Amino acid sequence: MSHHEHPSDAEMIKQYLKVFTWLFIFTALTVFAAMDWVPKSWGEIGSTVHITVGLIIAFIKAIMVIYIFMHIKFDSKFLRAFIFVPLFLFCVLTFALNVLGP
Amino acid sequence: MSAGLSLAHEPVVGVPHGKLAMWIFLASEIMFFSGFFGAFIVLRNSNLEMFSHSAAELNKWLALLNTAVLIGSSLTMALSILNLQRGNKKNFQLFLGLTIVCGFIFLIVKTIEYASKFNHVDEVFPHGIYPSSNVFFAFYFTMTGFHALHVICGLIPMIFMLSKSFTKEGYNKPVKVETLGLYWHFVDLVWIFLFPILYLIFPAHH
């Protein structure tokens, strides 16, 4: 079972801080994504577009937390199944229900 | 004892039993919250107008503050684990203490938010906002309530570990703290999805 080498402490702290910063940037992006930027002429599809963008950003944030903070990047590949399979199913469920729309 | 046999580690995946059990538990937790999110989206699609108007009653800025607090707590939790693994007791105590403080700030903000809903009176909600007010608020209180319960469940062992670390024998079980860390990061993950879905619910265009 091959997995990434555990980096040095300094490198690890650097990665934590990087993820921490990106999480804030993506949170700001989520707030901007919720603003009224979709043309009114799009009707109800506009609402679906909004929530889809919000969910995509949330999934990117989730993957960063799982990979670095939860150490999946450095742990056994076998463990990835425990988080990515249900997360994938969750992703399919939310996107499918959302795209089906009103 | 032969090299391959160890009671502390699961032989196939090579991770401690407790950690593996936590991953299995977290997988089941994802499915638990998926049910709520799925039902929420379906009901939202059939009541766009009502969901948009109800979401407008929520305080986005308090939720944003709580998002920042939880992201910060994830960082401090990761740093506390790293310090315990390196035997740096003082920094472990500092970062675990900060994580606990963040957890309490989150709960205080949530309490303020709930109180403002109960005391909210206007033409649409003349008796305050409660889970019975409408479907949106039933989901809002249920989902955020379960999430807050998860925060409380995470804080209890954290307080135990921190107080134990101040005793003579100290607390030197990095795997247990790491396992608790997984749980705490998961609590952060759930909030990452709750924040846009509930608070930044997007306007219905008609």
GROMACS .gro file of C-alpha atoms in nm:
model
  308
    1MET     CA    1   0.000   0.000   0.000
    2SER     CA    2   0.178   0.310  -0.115
    3HIS     CA    3   0.101   0.646   0.031
    4HIS     CA    4   0.271   0.984   0.054
    5GLU     CA    5   0.575   1.021   0.279
    6HIS     CA    6   0.498   1.207   0.600
    7PRO     CA    7   0.654   1.552   0.561
    8SER     CA    8   0.866   1.728   0.822
    9ASP     CA    9   0.696   1.925   1.102
   10ALA     CA   10   0.776   2.258   0.940
   11GLU     CA   11   0.637   2.138   0.607
   12MET     CA   12   0.327   2.000   0.781
   13ILE     CA   13   0.257   2.330   0.961
   14LYS     CA   14   0.305   2.512   0.629
   15GLN     CA   15   0.044   2.285   0.468
   16TYR     CA   16  -0.199   2.340   0.758
   17LEU     CA   17  -0.166   2.717   0.725
   18LYS     CA   18  -0.208   2.698   0.348
   19VAL     CA   19  -0.530   2.497   0.381
   20PHE     CA   20  -0.651   2.730   0.658
   21THR     CA   21  -0.600   3.032   0.427
   22TRP     CA   22  -0.769   2.862   0.131
   23LEU     CA   23  -1.066   2.767   0.348
   24PHE     CA   24  -1.117   3.135   0.430
   25ILE     CA   25  -1.079   3.236   0.065
   26PHE     CA   26  -1.337   2.976  -0.040
   27THR     CA   27  -1.572   3.085   0.241
   28ALA     CA   28  -1.556   3.441   0.103
   29LEU     CA   29  -1.623   3.300  -0.244
   30THR     CA   30  -1.928   3.115  -0.110
   31VAL     CA   31  -2.066   3.443   0.027
   32PHE     CA   32  -2.009   3.614  -0.308
   33ALA     CA   33  -2.167   3.320  -0.492
   34ALA     CA   34  -2.484   3.370  -0.288
   35MET     CA   35  -2.526   3.726  -0.415
   36ASP     CA   36  -2.778   3.806  -0.684
   37TRP     CA   37  -2.554   3.769  -0.990
   38VAL     CA   38  -2.764   3.532  -1.203
   39PRO     CA   39  -2.988   3.720  -1.453
   40LYS     CA   40  -3.355   3.728  -1.348
   41SER     CA   41  -3.445   3.604  -1.697
   42TRP     CA   42  -3.305   3.262  -1.607
   43GLY     CA   43  -3.608   3.211  -1.384
   44GLU     CA   44  -3.603   2.914  -1.148
   45ILE     CA   45  -3.287   2.775  -1.309
   46GLY     CA   46  -3.105   3.070  -1.155
   47SER     CA   47  -3.170   2.934  -0.808
   48THR     CA   48  -3.037   2.592  -0.913
   49VAL     CA   49  -2.723   2.755  -1.057
   50HIS     CA   50  -2.667   2.944  -0.732
   51ILE     CA   51  -2.695   2.640  -0.509
   52THR     CA   52  -2.483   2.427  -0.746
   53VAL     CA   53  -2.199   2.681  -0.732
   54GLY     CA   54  -2.230   2.689  -0.350
   55LEU     CA   55  -2.213   2.310  -0.334
   56ILE     CA   56  -1.910   2.288  -0.567
   57ILE     CA   57  -1.720   2.531  -0.343
   58ALA     CA   58  -1.828   2.332  -0.034
   59PHE     CA   59  -1.697   2.008  -0.192
   60ILE     CA   60  -1.362   2.169  -0.272
   61LYS     CA   61  -1.336   2.286   0.091
   62ALA     CA   62  -1.434   1.940   0.217
   63ILE     CA   63  -1.165   1.769   0.009
   64MET     CA   64  -0.900   2.006   0.144
   65VAL     CA   65  -1.003   1.933   0.504
   66ILE     CA   66  -1.011   1.556   0.441
   67TYR     CA   67  -0.678   1.547   0.259
   68ILE     CA   68  -0.468   1.763   0.488
   69PHE     CA   69  -0.637   1.810   0.827
   70MET     CA   70  -0.768   1.453   0.840
   71HIS     CA   71  -0.437   1.321   0.703
   72ILE     CA   72  -0.593   1.105   0.432
   73LYS     CA   73  -0.311   1.214   0.202
   74PHE     CA   74  -0.060   1.038   0.427
   75ASP     CA   75  -0.269   0.744   0.553
   76SER     CA   76  -0.346   0.406   0.404
   77LYS     CA   77  -0.527   0.420   0.069
   78PHE     CA   78  -0.776   0.171   0.210
   79LEU     CA   79  -0.904   0.438   0.449
   80ARG     CA   80  -0.989   0.668   0.159
   81ALA     CA   81  -1.276   0.437   0.068
   82PHE     CA   82  -1.440   0.505   0.403
   83ILE     CA   83  -1.468   0.874   0.337
   84PHE     CA   84  -1.470   0.913  -0.041
   85VAL     CA   85  -1.732   0.650  -0.123
   86PRO     CA   86  -2.002   0.802   0.106
   87LEU     CA   87  -1.888   1.153   0.010
   88PHE     CA   88  -1.923   1.062  -0.359
   89LEU     CA   89  -2.272   0.924  -0.295
   90PHE     CA   90  -2.359   1.240  -0.103
   91CYS     CA   91  -2.225   1.447  -0.393
   92VAL     CA   92  -2.432   1.253  -0.650
   93LEU     CA   93  -2.743   1.278  -0.432
   94THR     CA   94  -2.724   1.653  -0.372
   95PHE     CA   95  -2.634   1.740  -0.731
   96ALA     CA   96  -2.897   1.510  -0.880
   97LEU     CA   97  -3.172   1.641  -0.654
   98ASN     CA   98  -3.062   1.994  -0.722
   99VAL     CA   99  -3.040   1.960  -1.099
  100LEU     CA  100  -3.380   1.792  -1.109
  101GLY     CA  101  -3.490   2.132  -0.988
  102PRO     CA  102  -3.826   2.271  -0.901
  103MET     CA  103   0.547  -1.224   1.925
  104SER     CA  104   0.558  -1.239   1.545
  105ALA     CA  105   0.600  -0.906   1.368
  106GLY     CA  106   0.265  -0.928   1.189
  107LEU     CA  107   0.055  -0.973   1.500
  108SER     CA  108  -0.044  -0.666   1.693
  109LEU     CA  109  -0.353  -0.606   1.897
  110ALA     CA  110  -0.311  -0.232   1.862
  111HIS     CA  111  -0.336  -0.225   1.483
  112GLU     CA  112  -0.586  -0.365   1.238
  113PRO     CA  113  -0.374  -0.614   1.036
  114VAL     CA  114  -0.514  -0.543   0.688
  115VAL     CA  115  -0.510  -0.164   0.674
  116GLY     CA  116  -0.234  -0.112   0.930
  117VAL     CA  117  -0.408   0.159   1.128
  118PRO     CA  118  -0.505   0.154   1.495
  119HIS     CA  119  -0.840  -0.010   1.568
  120GLY     CA  120  -0.985   0.304   1.723
  121LYS     CA  121  -0.897   0.511   1.420
  122LEU     CA  122  -1.050   0.257   1.181
  123ALA     CA  123  -1.364   0.247   1.393
  124MET     CA  124  -1.384   0.626   1.381
  125TRP     CA  125  -1.360   0.623   0.999
  126ILE     CA  126  -1.643   0.368   0.979
  127PHE     CA  127  -1.848   0.581   1.218
  128LEU     CA  128  -1.781   0.894   1.011
  129ALA     CA  129  -1.888   0.713   0.694
  130SER     CA  130  -2.219   0.632   0.864
  131GLU     CA  131  -2.245   0.993   0.979
  132ILE     CA  132  -2.213   1.115   0.620
  133MET     CA  133  -2.510   0.897   0.528
  134PHE     CA  134  -2.701   1.028   0.831
  135PHE     CA  135  -2.658   1.391   0.726
  136SER     CA  136  -2.713   1.302   0.357
  137GLY     CA  137  -3.071   1.214   0.444
  138PHE     CA  138  -3.129   1.560   0.587
  139PHE     CA  139  -2.960   1.740   0.299
  140GLY     CA  140  -3.146   1.533   0.039
  141ALA     CA  141  -3.484   1.591   0.200
  142PHE     CA  142  -3.405   1.960   0.243
  143ILE     CA  143  -3.323   2.007  -0.126
  144VAL     CA  144  -3.633   1.818  -0.242
  145LEU     CA  145  -3.862   2.024  -0.018
  146ARG     CA  146  -3.685   2.344  -0.109
  147ASN     CA  147  -3.744   2.274  -0.478
  148SER     CA  148  -4.117   2.251  -0.418
  149ASN     CA  149  -4.131   2.562  -0.192
  150LEU     CA  150  -3.869   2.796  -0.341
  151GLU     CA  151  -4.047   3.116  -0.242
  152MET     CA  152  -4.114   3.015   0.119
  153PHE     CA  153  -3.761   2.876   0.167
  154SER     CA  154  -3.604   3.196   0.029
  155HIS     CA  155  -3.816   3.420   0.251
  156SER     CA  156  -3.753   3.207   0.560
  157ALA     CA  157  -3.377   3.196   0.497
  158ALA     CA  158  -3.379   3.576   0.482
  159GLU     CA  159  -3.471   3.571   0.855
  160LEU     CA  160  -3.142   3.398   0.942
  161ASN     CA  161  -2.838   3.593   1.052
  162LYS     CA  162  -2.572   3.526   0.785
  163TRP     CA  163  -2.305   3.723   0.970
  164LEU     CA  164  -2.332   3.515   1.286
  165ALA     CA  165  -2.312   3.203   1.070
  166LEU     CA  166  -2.008   3.346   0.893
  167LEU     CA  167  -1.848   3.411   1.233
  168ASN     CA  168  -1.919   3.051   1.332
  169THR     CA  169  -1.767   2.928   1.005
  170ALA     CA  170  -1.447   3.121   1.083
  171VAL     CA  171  -1.445   2.984   1.440
  172LEU     CA  172  -1.482   2.623   1.322
  173ILE     CA  173  -1.215   2.658   1.052
  174GLY     CA  174  -0.985   2.805   1.318
  175SER     CA  175  -1.064   2.519   1.554
  176SER     CA  176  -0.974   2.265   1.285
  177LEU     CA  177  -0.632   2.427   1.252
  178THR     CA  178  -0.572   2.435   1.629
  179MET     CA  179  -0.685   2.071   1.659
  180ALA     CA  180  -0.439   1.962   1.389
  181LEU     CA  181  -0.161   2.157   1.562
  182SER     CA  182  -0.243   2.006   1.902
  183ILE     CA  183  -0.212   1.654   1.756
  184LEU     CA  184   0.119   1.739   1.591
  185ASN     CA  185   0.256   1.879   1.918
  186LEU     CA  186   0.147   1.578   2.124
  187GLN     CA  187   0.310   1.343   1.873
  188ARG     CA  188   0.633   1.539   1.911
  189GLY     CA  189   0.607   1.535   2.291
  190ASN     CA  190   0.560   1.912   2.314
  191LYS     CA  191   0.321   1.912   2.611
  192LYS     CA  192   0.288   2.290   2.655
  193ASN     CA  193   0.191   2.353   2.292
  194PHE     CA  194  -0.042   2.054   2.296
  195GLN     CA  195  -0.225   2.205   2.593
  196LEU     CA  196  -0.229   2.549   2.431
  197PHE     CA  197  -0.377   2.432   2.099
  198LEU     CA  198  -0.621   2.186   2.252
  199GLY     CA  199  -0.734   2.462   2.490
  200LEU     CA  200  -0.784   2.696   2.194
  201THR     CA  201  -0.989   2.429   2.017
  202ILE     CA  202  -1.212   2.397   2.324
  203VAL     CA  203  -1.252   2.777   2.340
  204CYS     CA  204  -1.352   2.780   1.971
  205GLY     CA  205  -1.607   2.505   2.040
  206PHE     CA  206  -1.761   2.709   2.321
  207ILE     CA  207  -1.767   3.028   2.110
  208PHE     CA  208  -1.951   2.831   1.843
  209LEU     CA  209  -2.211   2.713   2.096
  210ILE     CA  210  -2.254   3.063   2.246
  211VAL     CA  211  -2.311   3.214   1.900
  212LYS     CA  212  -2.560   2.939   1.822
  213THR     CA  213  -2.744   3.007   2.148
  214ILE     CA  214  -2.764   3.379   2.061
  215GLU     CA  215  -2.896   3.284   1.719
  216TYR     CA  216  -3.161   3.050   1.858
  217ALA     CA  217  -3.268   3.306   2.121
  218SER     CA  218  -3.313   3.573   1.855
  219LYS     CA  219  -3.536   3.334   1.659
  220PHE     CA  220  -3.752   3.250   1.963
  221ASN     CA  221  -3.793   3.623   2.038
  222HIS     CA  222  -3.850   3.723   1.678
  223VAL     CA  223  -4.195   3.877   1.631
  224ASP     CA  224  -4.335   4.019   1.307
  225GLU     CA  225  -4.643   3.985   1.086
  226VAL     CA  226  -4.535   3.653   0.937
  227PHE     CA  227  -4.419   3.502   1.267
  228PRO     CA  228  -4.633   3.667   1.539
  229HIS     CA  229  -4.533   3.414   1.810
  230GLY     CA  230  -4.161   3.382   1.737
  231ILE     CA  231  -3.977   3.136   1.516
  232TYR     CA  232  -3.981   2.771   1.624
  233PRO     CA  233  -3.933   2.436   1.449
  234SER     CA  234  -4.310   2.423   1.406
  235SER     CA  235  -4.321   2.760   1.226
  236ASN     CA  236  -4.268   2.608   0.881
  237VAL     CA  237  -4.076   2.331   0.698
  238PHE     CA  238  -3.769   2.546   0.648
  239PHE     CA  239  -3.734   2.619   1.019
  240ALA     CA  240  -3.805   2.256   1.106
  241PHE     CA  241  -3.497   2.167   0.899
  242TYR     CA  242  -3.298   2.463   1.027
  243PHE     CA  243  -3.346   2.368   1.394
  244THR     CA  244  -3.304   1.995   1.333
  245MET     CA  245  -2.987   2.018   1.123
  246THR     CA  246  -2.814   2.289   1.326
  247GLY     CA  247  -2.935   2.123   1.649
  248PHE     CA  248  -2.780   1.789   1.552
  249HIS     CA  249  -2.464   1.968   1.449
  250ALA     CA  250  -2.445   2.153   1.784
  251LEU     CA  251  -2.496   1.818   1.958
  252HIS     CA  252  -2.195   1.684   1.768
  253VAL     CA  253  -1.992   1.986   1.884
  254ILE     CA  254  -2.089   1.913   2.248
  255CYS     CA  255  -1.998   1.544   2.204
  256GLY     CA  256  -1.656   1.649   2.075
  257LEU     CA  257  -1.594   1.897   2.355
  258ILE     CA  258  -1.650   1.645   2.637
  259PRO     CA  259  -1.353   1.415   2.558
  260MET     CA  260  -1.141   1.720   2.469
  261ILE     CA  261  -1.198   1.871   2.814
  262PHE     CA  262  -1.117   1.534   2.969
  263MET     CA  263  -0.791   1.504   2.773
  264LEU     CA  264  -0.686   1.860   2.853
  265SER     CA  265  -0.758   1.828   3.225
  266LYS     CA  266  -0.577   1.490   3.231
  267SER     CA  267  -0.273   1.650   3.069
  268PHE     CA  268  -0.237   1.881   3.371
  269THR     CA  269  -0.214   1.589   3.615
  270LYS     CA  270   0.111   1.425   3.730
  271GLU     CA  271   0.091   1.133   3.486
  272GLY     CA  272  -0.013   1.366   3.201
  273TYR     CA  273  -0.190   1.261   2.884
  274ASN     CA  274   0.024   1.080   2.633
  275LYS     CA  275  -0.211   0.901   2.397
  276PRO     CA  276  -0.156   1.065   2.057
  277VAL     CA  277  -0.364   0.805   1.872
  278LYS     CA  278  -0.669   0.885   2.085
  279VAL     CA  279  -0.626   1.258   2.027
  280GLU     CA  280  -0.578   1.191   1.655
  281THR     CA  281  -0.898   0.986   1.648
  282LEU     CA  282  -1.085   1.264   1.827
  283GLY     CA  283  -0.931   1.506   1.576
  284LEU     CA  284  -1.091   1.311   1.290
  285TYR     CA  285  -1.428   1.353   1.457
  286TRP     CA  286  -1.370   1.725   1.513
  287HIS     CA  287  -1.271   1.785   1.150
  288PHE     CA  288  -1.586   1.602   1.047
  289VAL     CA  289  -1.792   1.845   1.258
  290ASP     CA  290  -1.621   2.123   1.059
  291LEU     CA  291  -1.705   1.940   0.733
  292VAL     CA  292  -2.075   1.923   0.815
  293TRP     CA  293  -2.078   2.297   0.884
  294ILE     CA  294  -1.903   2.362   0.550
  295PHE     CA  295  -2.218   2.224   0.383
  296LEU     CA  296  -2.474   2.362   0.628
  297PHE     CA  297  -2.351   2.718   0.590
  298PRO     CA  298  -2.429   2.767   0.218
  299ILE     CA  299  -2.733   2.538   0.214
  300LEU     CA  300  -2.916   2.701   0.506
  301TYR     CA  301  -2.782   3.053   0.543
  302LEU     CA  302  -2.689   3.148   0.190
  303ILE     CA  303  -2.997   2.993   0.038
  304PHE     CA  304  -3.020   3.151  -0.294
  305PRO     CA  305  -3.295   3.382  -0.409
  306ALA     CA  306  -3.588   3.238  -0.597
  307HIS     CA  307  -3.623   3.405  -0.936
  308HIS     CA  308  -3.968   3.433  -1.075
   0.00000   0.00000   0.00000
